[in-house]
Each structure stands twice: as structure tokens, then as C-alpha cells.
PDB file of C-alpha atoms in Angstrom:
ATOM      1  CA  UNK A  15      87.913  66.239 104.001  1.00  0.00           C
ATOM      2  CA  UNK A  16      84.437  65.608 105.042  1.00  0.00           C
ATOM      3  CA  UNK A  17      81.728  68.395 103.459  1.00  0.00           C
ATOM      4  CA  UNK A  18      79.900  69.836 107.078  1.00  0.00           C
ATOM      5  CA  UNK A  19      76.536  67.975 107.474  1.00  0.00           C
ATOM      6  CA  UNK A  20      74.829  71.244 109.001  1.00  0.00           C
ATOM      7  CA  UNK A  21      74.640  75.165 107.831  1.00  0.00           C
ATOM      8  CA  UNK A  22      77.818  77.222 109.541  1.00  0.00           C
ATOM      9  CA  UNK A  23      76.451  79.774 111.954  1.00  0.00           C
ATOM     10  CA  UNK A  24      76.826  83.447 111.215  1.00  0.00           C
ATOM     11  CA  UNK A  25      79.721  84.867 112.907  1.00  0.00           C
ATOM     12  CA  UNK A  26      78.410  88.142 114.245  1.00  0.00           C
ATOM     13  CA  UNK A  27      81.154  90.914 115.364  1.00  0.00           C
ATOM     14  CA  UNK A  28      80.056  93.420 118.371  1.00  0.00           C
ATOM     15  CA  UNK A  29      82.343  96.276 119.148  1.00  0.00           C
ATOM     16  CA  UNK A  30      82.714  97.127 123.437  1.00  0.00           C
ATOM     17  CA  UNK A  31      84.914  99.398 125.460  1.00  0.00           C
ATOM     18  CA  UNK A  32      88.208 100.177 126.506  1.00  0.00           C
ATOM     19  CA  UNK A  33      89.482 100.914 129.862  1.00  0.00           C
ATOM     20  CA  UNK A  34      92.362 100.028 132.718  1.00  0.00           C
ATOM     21  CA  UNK A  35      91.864  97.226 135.068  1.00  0.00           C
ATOM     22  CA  UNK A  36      91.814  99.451 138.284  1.00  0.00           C
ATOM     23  CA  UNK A  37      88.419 100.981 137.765  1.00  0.00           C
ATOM     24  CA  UNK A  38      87.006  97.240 138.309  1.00  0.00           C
ATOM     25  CA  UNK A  39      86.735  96.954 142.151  1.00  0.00           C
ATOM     26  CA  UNK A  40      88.579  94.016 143.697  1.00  0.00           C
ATOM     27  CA  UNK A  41      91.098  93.760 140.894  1.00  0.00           C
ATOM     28  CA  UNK A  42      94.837  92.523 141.294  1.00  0.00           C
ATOM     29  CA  UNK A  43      96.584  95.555 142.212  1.00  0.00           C
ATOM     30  CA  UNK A  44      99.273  93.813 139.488  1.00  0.00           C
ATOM     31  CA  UNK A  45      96.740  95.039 136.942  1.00  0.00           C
ATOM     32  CA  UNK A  46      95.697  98.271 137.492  1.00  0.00           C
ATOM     33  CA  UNK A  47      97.526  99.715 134.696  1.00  0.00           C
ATOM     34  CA  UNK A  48      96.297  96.983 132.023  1.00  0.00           C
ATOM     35  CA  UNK A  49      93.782  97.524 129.494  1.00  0.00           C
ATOM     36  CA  UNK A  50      90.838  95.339 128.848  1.00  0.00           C
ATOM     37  CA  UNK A  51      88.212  95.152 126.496  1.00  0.00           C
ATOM     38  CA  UNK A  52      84.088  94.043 127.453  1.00  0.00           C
ATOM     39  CA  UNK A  53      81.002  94.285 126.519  1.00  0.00           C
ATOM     40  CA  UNK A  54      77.639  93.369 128.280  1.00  0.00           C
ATOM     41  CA  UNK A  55      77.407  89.562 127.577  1.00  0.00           C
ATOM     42  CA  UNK A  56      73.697  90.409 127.130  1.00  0.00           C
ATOM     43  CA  UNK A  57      74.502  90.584 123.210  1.00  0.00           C
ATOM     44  CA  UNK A  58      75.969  87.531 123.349  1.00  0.00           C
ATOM     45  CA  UNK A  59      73.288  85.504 125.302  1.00  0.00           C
ATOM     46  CA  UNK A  60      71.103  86.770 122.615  1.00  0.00           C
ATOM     47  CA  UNK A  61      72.826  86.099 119.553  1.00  0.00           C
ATOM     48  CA  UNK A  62      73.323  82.929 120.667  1.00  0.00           C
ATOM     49  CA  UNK A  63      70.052  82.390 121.635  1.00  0.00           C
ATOM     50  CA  UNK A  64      69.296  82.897 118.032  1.00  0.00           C
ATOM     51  CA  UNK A  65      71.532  80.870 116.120  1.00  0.00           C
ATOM     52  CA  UNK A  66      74.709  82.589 115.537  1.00  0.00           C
ATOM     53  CA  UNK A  67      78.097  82.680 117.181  1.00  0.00           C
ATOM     54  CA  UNK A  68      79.242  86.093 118.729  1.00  0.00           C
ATOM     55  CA  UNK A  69      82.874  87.435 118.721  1.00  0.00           C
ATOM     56  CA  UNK A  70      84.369  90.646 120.609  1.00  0.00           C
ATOM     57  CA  UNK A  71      85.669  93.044 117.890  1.00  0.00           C
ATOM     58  CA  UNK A  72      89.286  94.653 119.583  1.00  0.00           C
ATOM     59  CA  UNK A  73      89.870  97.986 118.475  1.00  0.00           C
ATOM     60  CA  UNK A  74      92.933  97.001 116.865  1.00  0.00           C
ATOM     61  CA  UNK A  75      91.357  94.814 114.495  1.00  0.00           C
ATOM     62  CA  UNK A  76      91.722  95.598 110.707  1.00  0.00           C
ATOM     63  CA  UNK A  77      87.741  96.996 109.772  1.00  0.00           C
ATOM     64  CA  UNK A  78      88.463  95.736 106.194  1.00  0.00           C
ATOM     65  CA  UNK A  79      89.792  92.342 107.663  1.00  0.00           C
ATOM     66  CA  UNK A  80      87.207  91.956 109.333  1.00  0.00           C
ATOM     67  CA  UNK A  81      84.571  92.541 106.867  1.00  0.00           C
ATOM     68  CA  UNK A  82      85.836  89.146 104.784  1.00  0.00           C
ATOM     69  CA  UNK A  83      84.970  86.908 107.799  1.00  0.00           C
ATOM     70  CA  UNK A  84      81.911  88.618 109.374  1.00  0.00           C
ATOM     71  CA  UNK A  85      78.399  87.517 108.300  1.00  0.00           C
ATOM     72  CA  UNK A  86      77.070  90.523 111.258  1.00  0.00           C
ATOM     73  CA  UNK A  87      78.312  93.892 113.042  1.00  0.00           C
ATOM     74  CA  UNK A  88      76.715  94.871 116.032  1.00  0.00           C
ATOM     75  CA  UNK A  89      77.643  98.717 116.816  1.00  0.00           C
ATOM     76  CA  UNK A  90      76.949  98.397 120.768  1.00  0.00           C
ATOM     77  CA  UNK A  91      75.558 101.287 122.918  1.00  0.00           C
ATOM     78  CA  UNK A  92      78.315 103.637 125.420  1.00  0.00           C
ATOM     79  CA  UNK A  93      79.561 107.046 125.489  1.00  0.00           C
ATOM     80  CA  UNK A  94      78.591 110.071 123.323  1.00  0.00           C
ATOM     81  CA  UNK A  95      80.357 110.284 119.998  1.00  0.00           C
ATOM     82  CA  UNK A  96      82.975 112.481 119.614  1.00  0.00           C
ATOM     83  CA  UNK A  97      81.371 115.690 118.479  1.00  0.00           C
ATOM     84  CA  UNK A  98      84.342 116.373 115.798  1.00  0.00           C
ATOM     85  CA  UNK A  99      82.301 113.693 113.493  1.00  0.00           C
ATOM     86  CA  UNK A 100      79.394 115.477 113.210  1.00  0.00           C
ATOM     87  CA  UNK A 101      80.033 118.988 113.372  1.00  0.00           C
ATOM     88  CA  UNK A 102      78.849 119.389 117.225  1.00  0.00           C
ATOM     89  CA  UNK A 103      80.689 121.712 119.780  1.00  0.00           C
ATOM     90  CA  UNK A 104      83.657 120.635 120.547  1.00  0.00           C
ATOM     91  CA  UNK A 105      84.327 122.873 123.673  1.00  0.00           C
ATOM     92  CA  UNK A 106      82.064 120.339 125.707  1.00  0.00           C
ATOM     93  CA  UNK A 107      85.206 117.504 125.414  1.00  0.00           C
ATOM     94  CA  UNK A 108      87.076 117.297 128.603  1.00  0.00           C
ATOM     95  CA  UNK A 109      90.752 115.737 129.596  1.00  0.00           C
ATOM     96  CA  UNK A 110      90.366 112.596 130.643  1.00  0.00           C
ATOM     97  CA  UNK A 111      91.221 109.862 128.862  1.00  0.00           C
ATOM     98  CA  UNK A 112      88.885 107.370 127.918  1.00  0.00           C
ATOM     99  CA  UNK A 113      90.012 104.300 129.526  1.00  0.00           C
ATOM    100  CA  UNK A 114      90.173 106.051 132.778  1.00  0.00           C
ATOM    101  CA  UNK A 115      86.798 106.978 132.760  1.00  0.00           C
ATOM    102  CA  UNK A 116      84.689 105.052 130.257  1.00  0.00           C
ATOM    103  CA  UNK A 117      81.945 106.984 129.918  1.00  0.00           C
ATOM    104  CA  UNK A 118      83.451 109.879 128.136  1.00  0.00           C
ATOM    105  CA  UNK A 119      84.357 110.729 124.533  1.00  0.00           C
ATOM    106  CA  UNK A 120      86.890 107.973 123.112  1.00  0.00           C
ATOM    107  CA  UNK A 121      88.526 108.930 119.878  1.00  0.00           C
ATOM    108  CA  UNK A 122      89.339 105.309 119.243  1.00  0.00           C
ATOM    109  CA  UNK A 123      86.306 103.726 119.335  1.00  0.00           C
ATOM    110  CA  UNK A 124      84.926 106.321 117.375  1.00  0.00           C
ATOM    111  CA  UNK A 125      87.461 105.874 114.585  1.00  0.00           C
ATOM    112  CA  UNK A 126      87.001 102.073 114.648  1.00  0.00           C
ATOM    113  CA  UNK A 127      83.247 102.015 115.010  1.00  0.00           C
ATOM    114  CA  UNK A 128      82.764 104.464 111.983  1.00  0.00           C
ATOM    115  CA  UNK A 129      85.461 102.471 109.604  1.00  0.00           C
ATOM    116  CA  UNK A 130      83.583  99.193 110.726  1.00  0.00           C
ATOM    117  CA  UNK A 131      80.510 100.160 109.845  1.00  0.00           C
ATOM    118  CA  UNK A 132      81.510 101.639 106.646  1.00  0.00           C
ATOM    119  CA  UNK A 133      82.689  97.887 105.469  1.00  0.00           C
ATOM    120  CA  UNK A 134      79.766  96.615 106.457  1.00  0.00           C
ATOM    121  CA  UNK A 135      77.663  99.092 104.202  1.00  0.00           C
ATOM    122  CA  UNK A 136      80.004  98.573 101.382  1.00  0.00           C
ATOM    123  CA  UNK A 137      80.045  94.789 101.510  1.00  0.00           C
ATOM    124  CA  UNK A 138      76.531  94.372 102.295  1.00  0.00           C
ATOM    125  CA  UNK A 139      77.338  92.867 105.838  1.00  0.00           C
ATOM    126  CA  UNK A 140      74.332  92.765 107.285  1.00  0.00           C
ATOM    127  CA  UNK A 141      74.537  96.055 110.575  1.00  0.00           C
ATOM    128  CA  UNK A 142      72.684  96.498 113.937  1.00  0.00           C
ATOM    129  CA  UNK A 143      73.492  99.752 115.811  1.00  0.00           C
ATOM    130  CA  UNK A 144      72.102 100.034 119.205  1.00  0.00           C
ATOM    131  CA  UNK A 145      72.046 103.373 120.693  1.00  0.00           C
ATOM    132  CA  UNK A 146      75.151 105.369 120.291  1.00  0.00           C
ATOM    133  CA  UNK A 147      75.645 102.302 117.692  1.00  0.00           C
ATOM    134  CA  UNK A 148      72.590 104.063 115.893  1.00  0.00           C
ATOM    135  CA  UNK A 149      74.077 107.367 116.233  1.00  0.00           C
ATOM    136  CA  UNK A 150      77.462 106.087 114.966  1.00  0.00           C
ATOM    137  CA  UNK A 151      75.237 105.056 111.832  1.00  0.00           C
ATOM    138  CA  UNK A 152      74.302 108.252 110.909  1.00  0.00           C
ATOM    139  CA  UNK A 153      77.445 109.912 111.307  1.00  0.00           C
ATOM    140  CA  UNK A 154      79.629 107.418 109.402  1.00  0.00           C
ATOM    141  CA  UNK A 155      77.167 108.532 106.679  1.00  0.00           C
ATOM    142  CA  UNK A 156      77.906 111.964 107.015  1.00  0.00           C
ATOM    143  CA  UNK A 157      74.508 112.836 109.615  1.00  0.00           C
ATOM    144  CA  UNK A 158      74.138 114.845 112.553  1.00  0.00           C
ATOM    145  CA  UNK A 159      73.131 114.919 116.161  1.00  0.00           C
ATOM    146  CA  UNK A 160      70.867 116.819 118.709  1.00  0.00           C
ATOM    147  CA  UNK A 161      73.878 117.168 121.336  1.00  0.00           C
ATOM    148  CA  UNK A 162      71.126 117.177 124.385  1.00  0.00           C
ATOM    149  CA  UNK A 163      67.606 116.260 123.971  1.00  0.00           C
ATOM    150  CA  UNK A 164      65.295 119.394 126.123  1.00  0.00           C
ATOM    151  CA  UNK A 165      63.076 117.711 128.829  1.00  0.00           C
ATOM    152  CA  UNK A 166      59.621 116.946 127.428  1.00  0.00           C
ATOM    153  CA  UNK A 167      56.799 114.932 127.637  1.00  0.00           C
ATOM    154  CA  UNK A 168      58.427 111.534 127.363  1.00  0.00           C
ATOM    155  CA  UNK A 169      61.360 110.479 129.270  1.00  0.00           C
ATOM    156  CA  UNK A 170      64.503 108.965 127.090  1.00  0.00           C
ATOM    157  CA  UNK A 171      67.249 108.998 130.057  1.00  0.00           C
ATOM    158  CA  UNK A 172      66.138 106.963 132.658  1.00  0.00           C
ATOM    159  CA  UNK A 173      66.583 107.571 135.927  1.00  0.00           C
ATOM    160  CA  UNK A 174      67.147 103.726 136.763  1.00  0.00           C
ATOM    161  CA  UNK A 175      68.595 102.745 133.313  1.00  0.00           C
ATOM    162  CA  UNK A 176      66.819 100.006 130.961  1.00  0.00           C
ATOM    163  CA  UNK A 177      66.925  96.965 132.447  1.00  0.00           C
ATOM    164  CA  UNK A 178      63.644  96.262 131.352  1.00  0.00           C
ATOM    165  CA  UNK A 179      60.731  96.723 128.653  1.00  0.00           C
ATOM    166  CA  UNK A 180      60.711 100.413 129.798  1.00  0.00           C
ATOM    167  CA  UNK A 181      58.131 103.071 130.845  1.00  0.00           C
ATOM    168  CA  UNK A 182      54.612 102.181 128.860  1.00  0.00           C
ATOM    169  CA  UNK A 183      54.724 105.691 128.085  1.00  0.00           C
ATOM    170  CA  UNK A 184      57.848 105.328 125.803  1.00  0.00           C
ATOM    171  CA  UNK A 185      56.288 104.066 122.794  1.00  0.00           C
ATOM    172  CA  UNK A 186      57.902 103.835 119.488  1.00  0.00           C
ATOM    173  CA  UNK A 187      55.979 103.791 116.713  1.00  0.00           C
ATOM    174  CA  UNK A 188      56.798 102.755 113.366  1.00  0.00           C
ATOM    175  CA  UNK A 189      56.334 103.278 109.670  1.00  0.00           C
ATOM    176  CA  UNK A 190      54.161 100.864 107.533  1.00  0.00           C
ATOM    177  CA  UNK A 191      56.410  98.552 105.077  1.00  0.00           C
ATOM    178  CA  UNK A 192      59.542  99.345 106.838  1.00  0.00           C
ATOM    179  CA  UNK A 193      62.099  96.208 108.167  1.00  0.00           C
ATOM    180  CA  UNK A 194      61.364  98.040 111.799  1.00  0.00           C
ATOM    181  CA  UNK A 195      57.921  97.376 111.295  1.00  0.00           C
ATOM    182  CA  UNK A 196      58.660  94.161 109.981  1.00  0.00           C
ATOM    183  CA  UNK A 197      60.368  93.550 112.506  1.00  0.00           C
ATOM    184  CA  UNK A 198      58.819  95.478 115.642  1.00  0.00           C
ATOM    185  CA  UNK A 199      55.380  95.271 114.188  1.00  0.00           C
ATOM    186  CA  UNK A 200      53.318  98.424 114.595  1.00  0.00           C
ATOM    187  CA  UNK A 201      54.404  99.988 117.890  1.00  0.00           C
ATOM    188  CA  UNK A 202      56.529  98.962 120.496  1.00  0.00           C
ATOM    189  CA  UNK A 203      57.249  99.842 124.183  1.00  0.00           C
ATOM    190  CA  UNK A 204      61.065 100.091 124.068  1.00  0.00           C
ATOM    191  CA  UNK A 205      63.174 101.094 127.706  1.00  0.00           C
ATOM    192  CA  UNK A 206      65.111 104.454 126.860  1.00  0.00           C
ATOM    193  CA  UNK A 207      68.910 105.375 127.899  1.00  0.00           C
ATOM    194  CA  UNK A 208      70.162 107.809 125.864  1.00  0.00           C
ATOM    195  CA  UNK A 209      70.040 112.007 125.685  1.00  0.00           C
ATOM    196  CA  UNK A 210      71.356 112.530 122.234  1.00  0.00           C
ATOM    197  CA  UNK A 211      69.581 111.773 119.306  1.00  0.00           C
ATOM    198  CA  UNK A 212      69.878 111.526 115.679  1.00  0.00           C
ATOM    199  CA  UNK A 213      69.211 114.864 113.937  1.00  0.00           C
ATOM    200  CA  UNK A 214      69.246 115.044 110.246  1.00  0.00           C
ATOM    201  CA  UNK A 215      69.874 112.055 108.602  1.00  0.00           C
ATOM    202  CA  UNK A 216      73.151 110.563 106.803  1.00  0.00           C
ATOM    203  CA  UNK A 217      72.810 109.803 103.211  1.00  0.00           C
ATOM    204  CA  UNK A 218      70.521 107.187 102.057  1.00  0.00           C
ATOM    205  CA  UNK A 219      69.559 106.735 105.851  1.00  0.00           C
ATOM    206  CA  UNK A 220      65.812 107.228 106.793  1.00  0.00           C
ATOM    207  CA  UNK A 221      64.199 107.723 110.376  1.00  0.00           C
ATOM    208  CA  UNK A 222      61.427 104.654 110.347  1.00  0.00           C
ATOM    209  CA  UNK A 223      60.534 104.637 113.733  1.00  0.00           C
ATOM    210  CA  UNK A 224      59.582 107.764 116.371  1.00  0.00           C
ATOM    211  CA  UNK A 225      58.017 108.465 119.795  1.00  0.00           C
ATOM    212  CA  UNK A 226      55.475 110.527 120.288  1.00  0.00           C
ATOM    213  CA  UNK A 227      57.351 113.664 120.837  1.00  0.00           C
ATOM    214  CA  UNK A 228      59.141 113.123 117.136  1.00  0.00           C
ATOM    215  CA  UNK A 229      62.496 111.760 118.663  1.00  0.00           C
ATOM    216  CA  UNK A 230      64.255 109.155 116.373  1.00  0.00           C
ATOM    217  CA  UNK A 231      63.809 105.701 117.372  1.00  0.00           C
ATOM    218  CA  UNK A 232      64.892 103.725 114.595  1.00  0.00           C
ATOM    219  CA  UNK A 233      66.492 104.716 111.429  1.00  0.00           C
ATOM    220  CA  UNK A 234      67.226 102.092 108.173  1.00  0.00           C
ATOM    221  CA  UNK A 235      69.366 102.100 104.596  1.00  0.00           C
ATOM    222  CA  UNK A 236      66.622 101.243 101.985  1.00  0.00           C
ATOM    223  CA  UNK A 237      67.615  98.607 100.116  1.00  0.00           C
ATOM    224  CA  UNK A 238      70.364  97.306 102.491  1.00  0.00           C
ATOM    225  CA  UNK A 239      70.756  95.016 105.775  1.00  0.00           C
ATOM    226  CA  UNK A 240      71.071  97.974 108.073  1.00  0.00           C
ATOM    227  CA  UNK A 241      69.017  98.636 111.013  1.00  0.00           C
ATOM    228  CA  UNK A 242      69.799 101.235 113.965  1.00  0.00           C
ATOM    229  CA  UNK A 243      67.758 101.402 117.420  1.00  0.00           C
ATOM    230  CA  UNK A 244      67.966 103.764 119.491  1.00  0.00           C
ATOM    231  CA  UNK A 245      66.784 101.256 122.807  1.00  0.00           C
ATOM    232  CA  UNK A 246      68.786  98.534 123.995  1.00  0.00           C
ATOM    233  CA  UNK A 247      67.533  95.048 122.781  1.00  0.00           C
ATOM    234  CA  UNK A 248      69.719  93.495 124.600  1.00  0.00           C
ATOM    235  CA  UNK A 249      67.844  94.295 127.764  1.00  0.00           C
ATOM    236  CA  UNK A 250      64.335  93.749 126.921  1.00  0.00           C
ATOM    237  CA  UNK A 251      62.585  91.238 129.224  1.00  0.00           C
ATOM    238  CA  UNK A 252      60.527  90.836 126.282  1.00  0.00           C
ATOM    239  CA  UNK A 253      62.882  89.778 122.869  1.00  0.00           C
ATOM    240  CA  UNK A 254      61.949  92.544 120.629  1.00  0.00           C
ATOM    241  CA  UNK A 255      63.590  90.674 117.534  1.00  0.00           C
ATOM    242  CA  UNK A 256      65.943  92.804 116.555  1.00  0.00           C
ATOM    243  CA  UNK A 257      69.109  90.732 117.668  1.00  0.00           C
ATOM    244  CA  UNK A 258      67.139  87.811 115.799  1.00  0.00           C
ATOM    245  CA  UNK A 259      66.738  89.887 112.771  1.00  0.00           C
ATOM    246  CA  UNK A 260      70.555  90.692 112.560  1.00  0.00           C
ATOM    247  CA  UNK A 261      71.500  86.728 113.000  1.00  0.00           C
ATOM    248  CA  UNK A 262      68.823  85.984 110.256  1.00  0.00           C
ATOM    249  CA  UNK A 263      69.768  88.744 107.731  1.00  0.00           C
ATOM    250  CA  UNK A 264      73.621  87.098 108.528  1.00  0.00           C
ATOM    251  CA  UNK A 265      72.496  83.699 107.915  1.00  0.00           C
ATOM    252  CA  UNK A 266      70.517  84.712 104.547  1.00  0.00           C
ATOM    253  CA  UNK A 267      73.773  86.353 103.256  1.00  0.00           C
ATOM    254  CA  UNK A 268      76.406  83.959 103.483  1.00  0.00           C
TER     255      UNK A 268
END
């Protein structure tokens, strides 16, 4: 056996939804009843982009498994998080399961998402959560959540979603000598999809990065690889870096 002539790429994980075949229009009728996993190839595009190979994480996966062949987690963006993990009111969960509707609360994902990203802390995997990924963050390490963010002066759900380097009102600021503002730089106009919000912090975990009207933008584990946005970097027109960090950080660990 030959020893490899150039540096293996960082195998980055990213975590996706659940749901039956029949809610994609023009589907067999055969597979209505299937299940199928996705997430927006966006991520991937990116992480390619930037030098490492992406991978869909199933649900059924073993979290510990995976943490001794992952060099990155990405902890996508989707529906709220269960409130059961953080204490929130659970009288708001509905019925409906999950893979018949995927935008509401799915129990699975939940459980997978927070047992994933609690290898990755442990092992030093280097972590990217991306809106509810960020949230997920904090509650895996034991934080809470504002359940609905009161209209204000700046905008966070928008009304056309964030396909794009969002409002130039929505600026998000960040805190000298932080990664985000290593990474960001001083201030950055981020698009905005989300109406919860990380409330107090999870142990360890810091907020590093806020708009104007003191909403959570990014949060980060001092000391460790882990970096949560609450934007979606995989639809800036504009490459923020934050998909490049996470690929770097990978790279630097293996």
C-alpha cells in the first residue's frame, strides 16, 4: 500500500429532515408511504466549495459512531425544538406527526441532534449550528429559549424567507476577540428566518454576536471548535465564512 500523496478532506456530517414521499408533488403514487431523508444541498455546495466532503447524517445513525469518523457536524436549520428540552410549554405541541408535516415538532430529530452534538463537544469535533442548529446548541447544554420573539424594531422572520444577504437593517454585531468576529469581522448583515431565540445560555456557552434589539445572533464554547448562528450561511449571496470556518477547524483537527 501506497501512503496518499495529498491531505484527506474533512468529512463533515449535516443532520436534515424526515418525512413521507407523498408531500413531494409529482411523486410515484408507489411511494407515498416511504420515508426519505434531505437537506438543502446548499450545505453541501458550500462545504465543498471549501475543501471538505459532505455526508447526510440518517437519524438512525449511532451519534457515538459517528463521532470516530467525523472531522465536522453541521446542526442544520428546521422546525422548533421540542419544548420538553428546555423547559418551554408544552401545551403548544400538536398531533401530527412529523413526517407528515415537516415543519412541526419532531421528537427524533431532536433526540439525535442533541446526542450528536454532545459527541462532538466531548470529542472536540469541531460544531456549526445554524438556526434551530444554534438553538439545539444551547439546549443540549442544558439552555433555554424565548418560545416567540414580540414584534420590534428589527425583523427576524421574514416575510419572503432568506434567500439572500437579508434586510440591511438586520445587522449583527459582534464581540471583539471572539471566533465570530474572527470570523464575521466586526458586523455583518445576515438574512433572518427564525422567531425563537436563544434565552439564557447553556453551560460554558456565551452569546458573541447580537442585533441591535439584543436578540442572539451567534453564541460560542470558549476554548472549543463550536460555533452557532442564528442566520443561514448557506444562503448568503455573499459567503459569510462560516461554512469555511467549520471545514478549516475540521481540517486543523484531524
Amino acid at each position: 500500500m501506497t501512503a496518499r500523496s495529498t491531505p484527506v478532506k474533512p468529512l463533515i456530517g449535516l443532520t436534515g429532515r424526515r418525512f413521507r414521499m407523498g408531500l413531494i408533488s409529482g411523486s410515484h403514487p408507489g411511494y407515498s408511504r416511504r420515508l426519505t431523508d434531505a437537506f438543502f444541498t446548499d450545505f453541501a455546495e458550500r462545504i465543498t466549495r471549501a475543501g471538505g466532503v459532505p455526508v447526510m447524517l440518517p437519524y438512525d445513525a449511532d451519534p457515538a459512531a459517528l463521532g470516530d469518523w467525523l472531522s465536522g457536524v453541521v446542526i442544520t436549520g428546521g422546525q422548533d425544538v421540542h419544548p420538553r428540552w428546555w423547559g418551554g410549554d408544552e401545551s403548544v405541541v400538536g398531533e401530527i406527526d412529523a413526517v407528515d408535516n415537516p415543519s412541526v415538532h419532531d421528537p427524533d430529530r431532536d433526540r439525535f441532534e442533541t446526542e450528536l452534538t454532545t459527541v462532538a463537544i466531548e470529542r472536540q469535533i469541531p460544531l456549526l449550528g445554524v438556526c434551530r442548529g444554534m438553538q439545539v446548541l444551547n439546549v443540549t447544554l442544558g439552555g433555554t429559549l424565548i418560545a416567540d420573539l414580540p414584534s420590534g424594531p428589527i425583523e427576524h422572520l421574514a416575510a419572503a424567507g432568506p434567500l439572500s444577504d437579508g434586510d440591511p437593517g438586520h445587522v449583527v454585531t459582534f464581540d471583539p476577540g471572539t471566533v465570530a468576529q474572527k470570523v464575521f469581522g466586526d458586523r455583518l448583515v445576515t438574512n433572518s428566518w427564525h422567531h425563537q431565540a436563544v434565552d439564557a445560555c447553556g453551560d460554558g456557552l456565551v452569546v458573541t454576536g447580537r442585533t441591535e434589539d439584543g436578540v442572539a445572533e451567534a453564541i460560542e464554547l470558549p476554548g472549543a471548535p463550536v460555533l452557532g448562528v442564528q442566520w443561514h450561511p448557506e444562503w448568503m449571496v455573499t459567503d459569510d465564512g462560516a461554512l469555511r470556518w467549520l471545514v478549516e477547524a475540521a481540517a486543523e483537527q484531524r
